[in-house]
PDB file of C-alpha atoms in Angstrom:
ATOM      1  CA  MET A   1     -41.077 -25.643 -19.615  1.00  0.00           C
ATOM      2  CA  SER A   2     -43.092 -25.426 -22.768  1.00  0.00           C
ATOM      3  CA  SER A   3     -46.523 -26.889 -23.289  1.00  0.00           C
ATOM      4  CA  SER A   4     -47.491 -29.434 -26.139  1.00  0.00           C
ATOM      5  CA  SER A   5     -51.163 -29.725 -27.355  1.00  0.00           C
ATOM      6  CA  SER A   6     -51.800 -32.471 -25.211  1.00  0.00           C
ATOM      7  CA  GLY A   7     -51.058 -30.453 -22.085  1.00  0.00           C
ATOM      8  CA  SER A   8     -47.885 -31.922 -20.916  1.00  0.00           C
ATOM      9  CA  GLN A   9     -44.927 -30.050 -19.787  1.00  0.00           C
ATOM     10  CA  THR A  10     -41.605 -30.313 -21.577  1.00  0.00           C
ATOM     11  CA  GLU A  11     -38.495 -28.739 -20.209  1.00  0.00           C
ATOM     12  CA  ILE A  12     -35.825 -28.014 -22.639  1.00  0.00           C
ATOM     13  CA  LEU A  13     -32.370 -29.103 -21.071  1.00  0.00           C
ATOM     14  CA  ALA A  14     -29.333 -26.743 -21.178  1.00  0.00           C
ATOM     15  CA  ALA A  15     -26.136 -28.283 -22.676  1.00  0.00           C
ATOM     16  CA  ASP A  16     -24.490 -28.709 -19.171  1.00  0.00           C
ATOM     17  CA  GLU A  17     -27.563 -30.998 -18.268  1.00  0.00           C
ATOM     18  CA  CYS A  18     -27.547 -32.836 -21.328  1.00  0.00           C
ATOM     19  CA  TRP A  19     -23.834 -33.775 -20.620  1.00  0.00           C
ATOM     20  CA  LYS A  20     -24.856 -34.672 -17.041  1.00  0.00           C
ATOM     21  CA  TYR A  21     -27.347 -37.456 -18.419  1.00  0.00           C
ATOM     22  CA  LEU A  22     -24.927 -38.513 -21.189  1.00  0.00           C
ATOM     23  CA  HIS A  23     -21.950 -38.958 -18.642  1.00  0.00           C
ATOM     24  CA  SER A  24     -24.336 -40.997 -16.475  1.00  0.00           C
ATOM     25  CA  SER A  25     -25.785 -43.124 -19.189  1.00  0.00           C
ATOM     26  CA  TYR A  26     -24.207 -46.409 -20.863  1.00  0.00           C
ATOM     27  CA  ILE A  27     -26.564 -47.524 -23.625  1.00  0.00           C
ATOM     28  CA  GLY A  28     -28.123 -45.529 -26.369  1.00  0.00           C
ATOM     29  CA  ARG A  29     -28.877 -45.882 -30.042  1.00  0.00           C
ATOM     30  CA  LEU A  30     -26.826 -44.829 -32.979  1.00  0.00           C
ATOM     31  CA  ALA A  31     -28.694 -43.587 -36.060  1.00  0.00           C
ATOM     32  CA  VAL A  32     -26.844 -43.627 -39.407  1.00  0.00           C
ATOM     33  CA  ILE A  33     -27.544 -43.444 -43.090  1.00  0.00           C
ATOM     34  CA  ASN A  34     -26.585 -46.627 -44.879  1.00  0.00           C
ATOM     35  CA  ASP A  35     -26.949 -46.176 -48.709  1.00  0.00           C
ATOM     36  CA  ALA A  36     -29.601 -43.704 -48.230  1.00  0.00           C
ATOM     37  CA  VAL A  37     -31.474 -45.860 -45.877  1.00  0.00           C
ATOM     38  CA  PRO A  38     -31.752 -44.804 -42.116  1.00  0.00           C
ATOM     39  CA  GLU A  39     -30.394 -47.444 -39.689  1.00  0.00           C
ATOM     40  CA  ILE A  40     -30.445 -47.608 -35.781  1.00  0.00           C
ATOM     41  CA  PHE A  41     -28.191 -49.673 -33.844  1.00  0.00           C
ATOM     42  CA  PRO A  42     -27.944 -49.983 -29.815  1.00  0.00           C
ATOM     43  CA  VAL A  43     -24.493 -49.211 -28.477  1.00  0.00           C
ATOM     44  CA  ASN A  44     -22.905 -49.286 -25.114  1.00  0.00           C
ATOM     45  CA  PHE A  45     -21.057 -46.091 -24.990  1.00  0.00           C
ATOM     46  CA  MET A  46     -18.965 -43.663 -22.562  1.00  0.00           C
ATOM     47  CA  THR A  47     -18.036 -40.090 -22.902  1.00  0.00           C
ATOM     48  CA  MET A  48     -14.514 -38.564 -22.971  1.00  0.00           C
ATOM     49  CA  GLY A  49     -15.122 -34.799 -22.352  1.00  0.00           C
ATOM     50  CA  THR A  50     -17.523 -33.623 -24.940  1.00  0.00           C
ATOM     51  CA  MET A  51     -17.384 -36.803 -27.204  1.00  0.00           C
ATOM     52  CA  VAL A  52     -19.435 -39.879 -27.436  1.00  0.00           C
ATOM     53  CA  VAL A  53     -17.099 -42.916 -27.362  1.00  0.00           C
ATOM     54  CA  PHE A  54     -18.092 -46.558 -28.526  1.00  0.00           C
ATOM     55  CA  ARG A  55     -16.448 -49.867 -29.967  1.00  0.00           C
ATOM     56  CA  THR A  56     -17.894 -51.474 -33.172  1.00  0.00           C
ATOM     57  CA  ALA A  57     -16.884 -54.516 -35.302  1.00  0.00           C
ATOM     58  CA  PRO A  58     -16.680 -54.607 -38.982  1.00  0.00           C
ATOM     59  CA  GLY A  59     -20.306 -54.693 -40.653  1.00  0.00           C
ATOM     60  CA  THR A  60     -23.201 -52.363 -41.618  1.00  0.00           C
ATOM     61  CA  LYS A  61     -22.643 -49.740 -38.974  1.00  0.00           C
ATOM     62  CA  LEU A  62     -18.848 -49.295 -39.493  1.00  0.00           C
ATOM     63  CA  ARG A  63     -19.415 -48.997 -43.272  1.00  0.00           C
ATOM     64  CA  ALA A  64     -22.004 -46.221 -42.685  1.00  0.00           C
ATOM     65  CA  LEU A  65     -19.868 -44.462 -40.042  1.00  0.00           C
ATOM     66  CA  LEU A  66     -16.982 -44.640 -42.539  1.00  0.00           C
ATOM     67  CA  SER A  67     -18.803 -42.986 -45.303  1.00  0.00           C
ATOM     68  CA  GLY A  68     -18.250 -39.649 -43.145  1.00  0.00           C
ATOM     69  CA  GLY A  69     -21.932 -38.782 -43.035  1.00  0.00           C
ATOM     70  CA  PRO A  70     -23.567 -37.169 -40.077  1.00  0.00           C
ATOM     71  CA  VAL A  71     -24.928 -39.233 -37.368  1.00  0.00           C
ATOM     72  CA  ALA A  72     -27.445 -38.925 -34.662  1.00  0.00           C
ATOM     73  CA  PHE A  73     -27.095 -40.588 -31.197  1.00  0.00           C
ATOM     74  CA  GLU A  74     -29.815 -40.520 -28.281  1.00  0.00           C
ATOM     75  CA  THR A  75     -30.007 -41.842 -25.016  1.00  0.00           C
ATOM     76  CA  ASP A  76     -32.860 -41.684 -22.529  1.00  0.00           C
ATOM     77  CA  GLY A  77     -33.717 -42.804 -18.959  1.00  0.00           C
ATOM     78  CA  LEU A  78     -35.891 -41.837 -15.849  1.00  0.00           C
ATOM     79  CA  ASN A  79     -35.460 -41.085 -12.593  1.00  0.00           C
ATOM     80  CA  ALA A  80     -35.533 -43.608  -9.521  1.00  0.00           C
ATOM     81  CA  TYR A  81     -39.282 -42.873  -8.763  1.00  0.00           C
ATOM     82  CA  SER A  82     -40.344 -43.465 -12.464  1.00  0.00           C
ATOM     83  CA  THR A  83     -41.933 -40.163 -12.452  1.00  0.00           C
ATOM     84  CA  GLU A  84     -39.664 -38.116 -14.833  1.00  0.00           C
ATOM     85  CA  VAL A  85     -38.220 -39.235 -18.096  1.00  0.00           C
ATOM     86  CA  TRP A  86     -35.501 -37.619 -20.029  1.00  0.00           C
ATOM     87  CA  SER A  87     -33.823 -37.779 -23.699  1.00  0.00           C
ATOM     88  CA  VAL A  88     -30.606 -36.439 -24.978  1.00  0.00           C
ATOM     89  CA  VAL A  89     -29.761 -36.422 -28.466  1.00  0.00           C
ATOM     90  CA  VAL A  90     -26.153 -35.812 -29.943  1.00  0.00           C
ATOM     91  CA  LYS A  91     -25.825 -34.859 -33.755  1.00  0.00           C
ATOM     92  CA  GLY A  92     -22.461 -34.803 -35.057  1.00  0.00           C
ATOM     93  CA  THR A  93     -19.650 -36.378 -37.208  1.00  0.00           C
ATOM     94  CA  PRO A  94     -18.127 -39.830 -36.517  1.00  0.00           C
ATOM     95  CA  GLY A  95     -14.408 -40.569 -36.610  1.00  0.00           C
ATOM     96  CA  PRO A  96     -11.855 -42.744 -35.222  1.00  0.00           C
ATOM     97  CA  PHE A  97     -11.319 -42.328 -31.367  1.00  0.00           C
ATOM     98  CA  ASP A  98      -8.294 -40.127 -31.180  1.00  0.00           C
ATOM     99  CA  GLY A  99      -7.787 -40.349 -27.392  1.00  0.00           C
ATOM    100  CA  ASP A 100      -5.642 -42.845 -25.347  1.00  0.00           C
ATOM    101  CA  PRO A 101      -7.537 -46.095 -25.404  1.00  0.00           C
ATOM    102  CA  ALA A 102      -6.015 -47.073 -22.011  1.00  0.00           C
ATOM    103  CA  SER A 103      -8.322 -43.953 -20.729  1.00  0.00           C
ATOM    104  CA  LEU A 104     -11.320 -46.284 -21.760  1.00  0.00           C
ATOM    105  CA  GLN A 105     -10.478 -48.836 -18.842  1.00  0.00           C
ATOM    106  CA  GLN A 106     -11.703 -46.467 -16.129  1.00  0.00           C
ATOM    107  CA  GLY A 107     -15.354 -46.603 -17.822  1.00  0.00           C
ATOM    108  CA  GLY A 108     -16.557 -49.733 -15.809  1.00  0.00           C
ATOM    109  CA  PRO A 109     -18.040 -52.944 -16.917  1.00  0.00           C
ATOM    110  CA  ASP A 110     -21.313 -51.285 -18.069  1.00  0.00           C
ATOM    111  CA  ARG A 111     -19.216 -49.817 -20.791  1.00  0.00           C
ATOM    112  CA  GLU A 112     -18.188 -53.022 -22.299  1.00  0.00           C
ATOM    113  CA  PRO A 113     -20.165 -54.156 -25.572  1.00  0.00           C
ATOM    114  CA  TRP A 114     -22.928 -56.423 -24.563  1.00  0.00           C
ATOM    115  CA  GLN A 115     -23.012 -58.323 -27.765  1.00  0.00           C
ATOM    116  CA  ALA A 116     -20.249 -60.990 -27.928  1.00  0.00           C
ATOM    117  CA  GLY A 117     -17.454 -60.669 -30.525  1.00  0.00           C
ATOM    118  CA  LEU A 118     -14.346 -58.659 -31.195  1.00  0.00           C
ATOM    119  CA  LYS A 119     -15.188 -55.038 -31.399  1.00  0.00           C
ATOM    120  CA  GLU A 120     -11.588 -53.642 -32.252  1.00  0.00           C
ATOM    121  CA  HIS A 121     -12.797 -50.305 -33.744  1.00  0.00           C
ATOM    122  CA  LEU A 122     -13.302 -47.451 -31.363  1.00  0.00           C
ATOM    123  CA  VAL A 123     -15.309 -44.501 -32.614  1.00  0.00           C
ATOM    124  CA  GLN A 124     -16.065 -41.058 -31.441  1.00  0.00           C
ATOM    125  CA  ILE A 125     -18.792 -38.495 -32.295  1.00  0.00           C
ATOM    126  CA  THR A 126     -17.837 -35.105 -32.543  1.00  0.00           C
ATOM    127  CA  PRO A 127     -20.903 -33.112 -31.638  1.00  0.00           C
ATOM    128  CA  SER A 128     -22.318 -30.272 -33.691  1.00  0.00           C
ATOM    129  CA  GLU A 129     -25.333 -30.173 -31.754  1.00  0.00           C
ATOM    130  CA  VAL A 130     -26.611 -31.390 -28.461  1.00  0.00           C
ATOM    131  CA  SER A 131     -30.141 -31.297 -27.041  1.00  0.00           C
ATOM    132  CA  GLY A 132     -32.324 -32.575 -24.628  1.00  0.00           C
ATOM    133  CA  ARG A 133     -35.686 -32.556 -22.799  1.00  0.00           C
ATOM    134  CA  ARG A 134     -37.181 -33.941 -19.758  1.00  0.00           C
ATOM    135  CA  PHE A 135     -40.982 -34.233 -18.595  1.00  0.00           C
ATOM    136  CA  ALA A 136     -43.275 -35.910 -16.008  1.00  0.00           C
ATOM    137  CA  LEU A 137     -44.394 -39.208 -17.017  1.00  0.00           C
ATOM    138  CA  THR A 138     -47.971 -39.433 -17.216  1.00  0.00           C
ATOM    139  CA  PRO A 139     -50.005 -42.001 -15.204  1.00  0.00           C
ATOM    140  CA  ARG A 140     -50.284 -45.474 -16.912  1.00  0.00           C
ATOM    141  CA  THR A 141     -53.990 -45.311 -16.287  1.00  0.00           C
ATOM    142  CA  ARG A 142     -54.044 -42.592 -18.921  1.00  0.00           C
ATOM    143  CA  TRP A 143     -52.160 -44.813 -21.484  1.00  0.00           C
ATOM    144  CA  TRP A 144     -54.700 -47.540 -21.544  1.00  0.00           C
ATOM    145  CA  PRO A 145     -56.644 -48.524 -23.490  1.00  0.00           C
ATOM    146  CA  PRO A 146     -54.987 -48.102 -26.419  1.00  0.00           C
ATOM    147  CA  GLN A 147     -56.569 -45.870 -28.913  1.00  0.00           C
ATOM    148  CA  ASP A 148     -56.936 -46.491 -32.865  1.00  0.00           C
ATOM    149  CA  PHE A 149     -54.913 -43.714 -34.624  1.00  0.00           C
ATOM    150  CA  SER A 150     -55.548 -44.999 -37.983  1.00  0.00           C
ATOM    151  CA  SER A 151     -57.943 -42.073 -38.803  1.00  0.00           C
ATOM    152  CA  ASP A 152     -55.134 -39.755 -38.133  1.00  0.00           C
ATOM    153  CA  TRP A 153     -52.713 -41.294 -40.866  1.00  0.00           C
ATOM    154  CA  THR A 154     -55.379 -40.970 -43.789  1.00  0.00           C
TER     155      THR A 154
END
């Protein structure tokens, strides 16, 4: 574990632990560059081996993905007791899903898109980097009252 200046202990996750969390998750955030502007989209996803796979419809997200630029994908969660949180980031290249679409049927209902509409484009992210971290959750009494950080931004 490493320490930040605030004293919290952050554990850097090994790649196999990152994939364990990715395999157990079903919603994340996809970051793309759209005409030189960053955009973030929530997506339901599943993993196929070491690929992140999701469905999408035509629109801003698909146009950005088709540009061929790198993307970032992030998912996070907490343990059953809400005492520990984790975050995993996958950086890589998007492309059309090259597996058997029938294999995606085994993913379960949580893997289906939450938003209504036809999502006929299957996209996979081929990872170039996978990283993650885990740390103990600070008790809420230490989060409140909110502090004014405006002087830190000047």
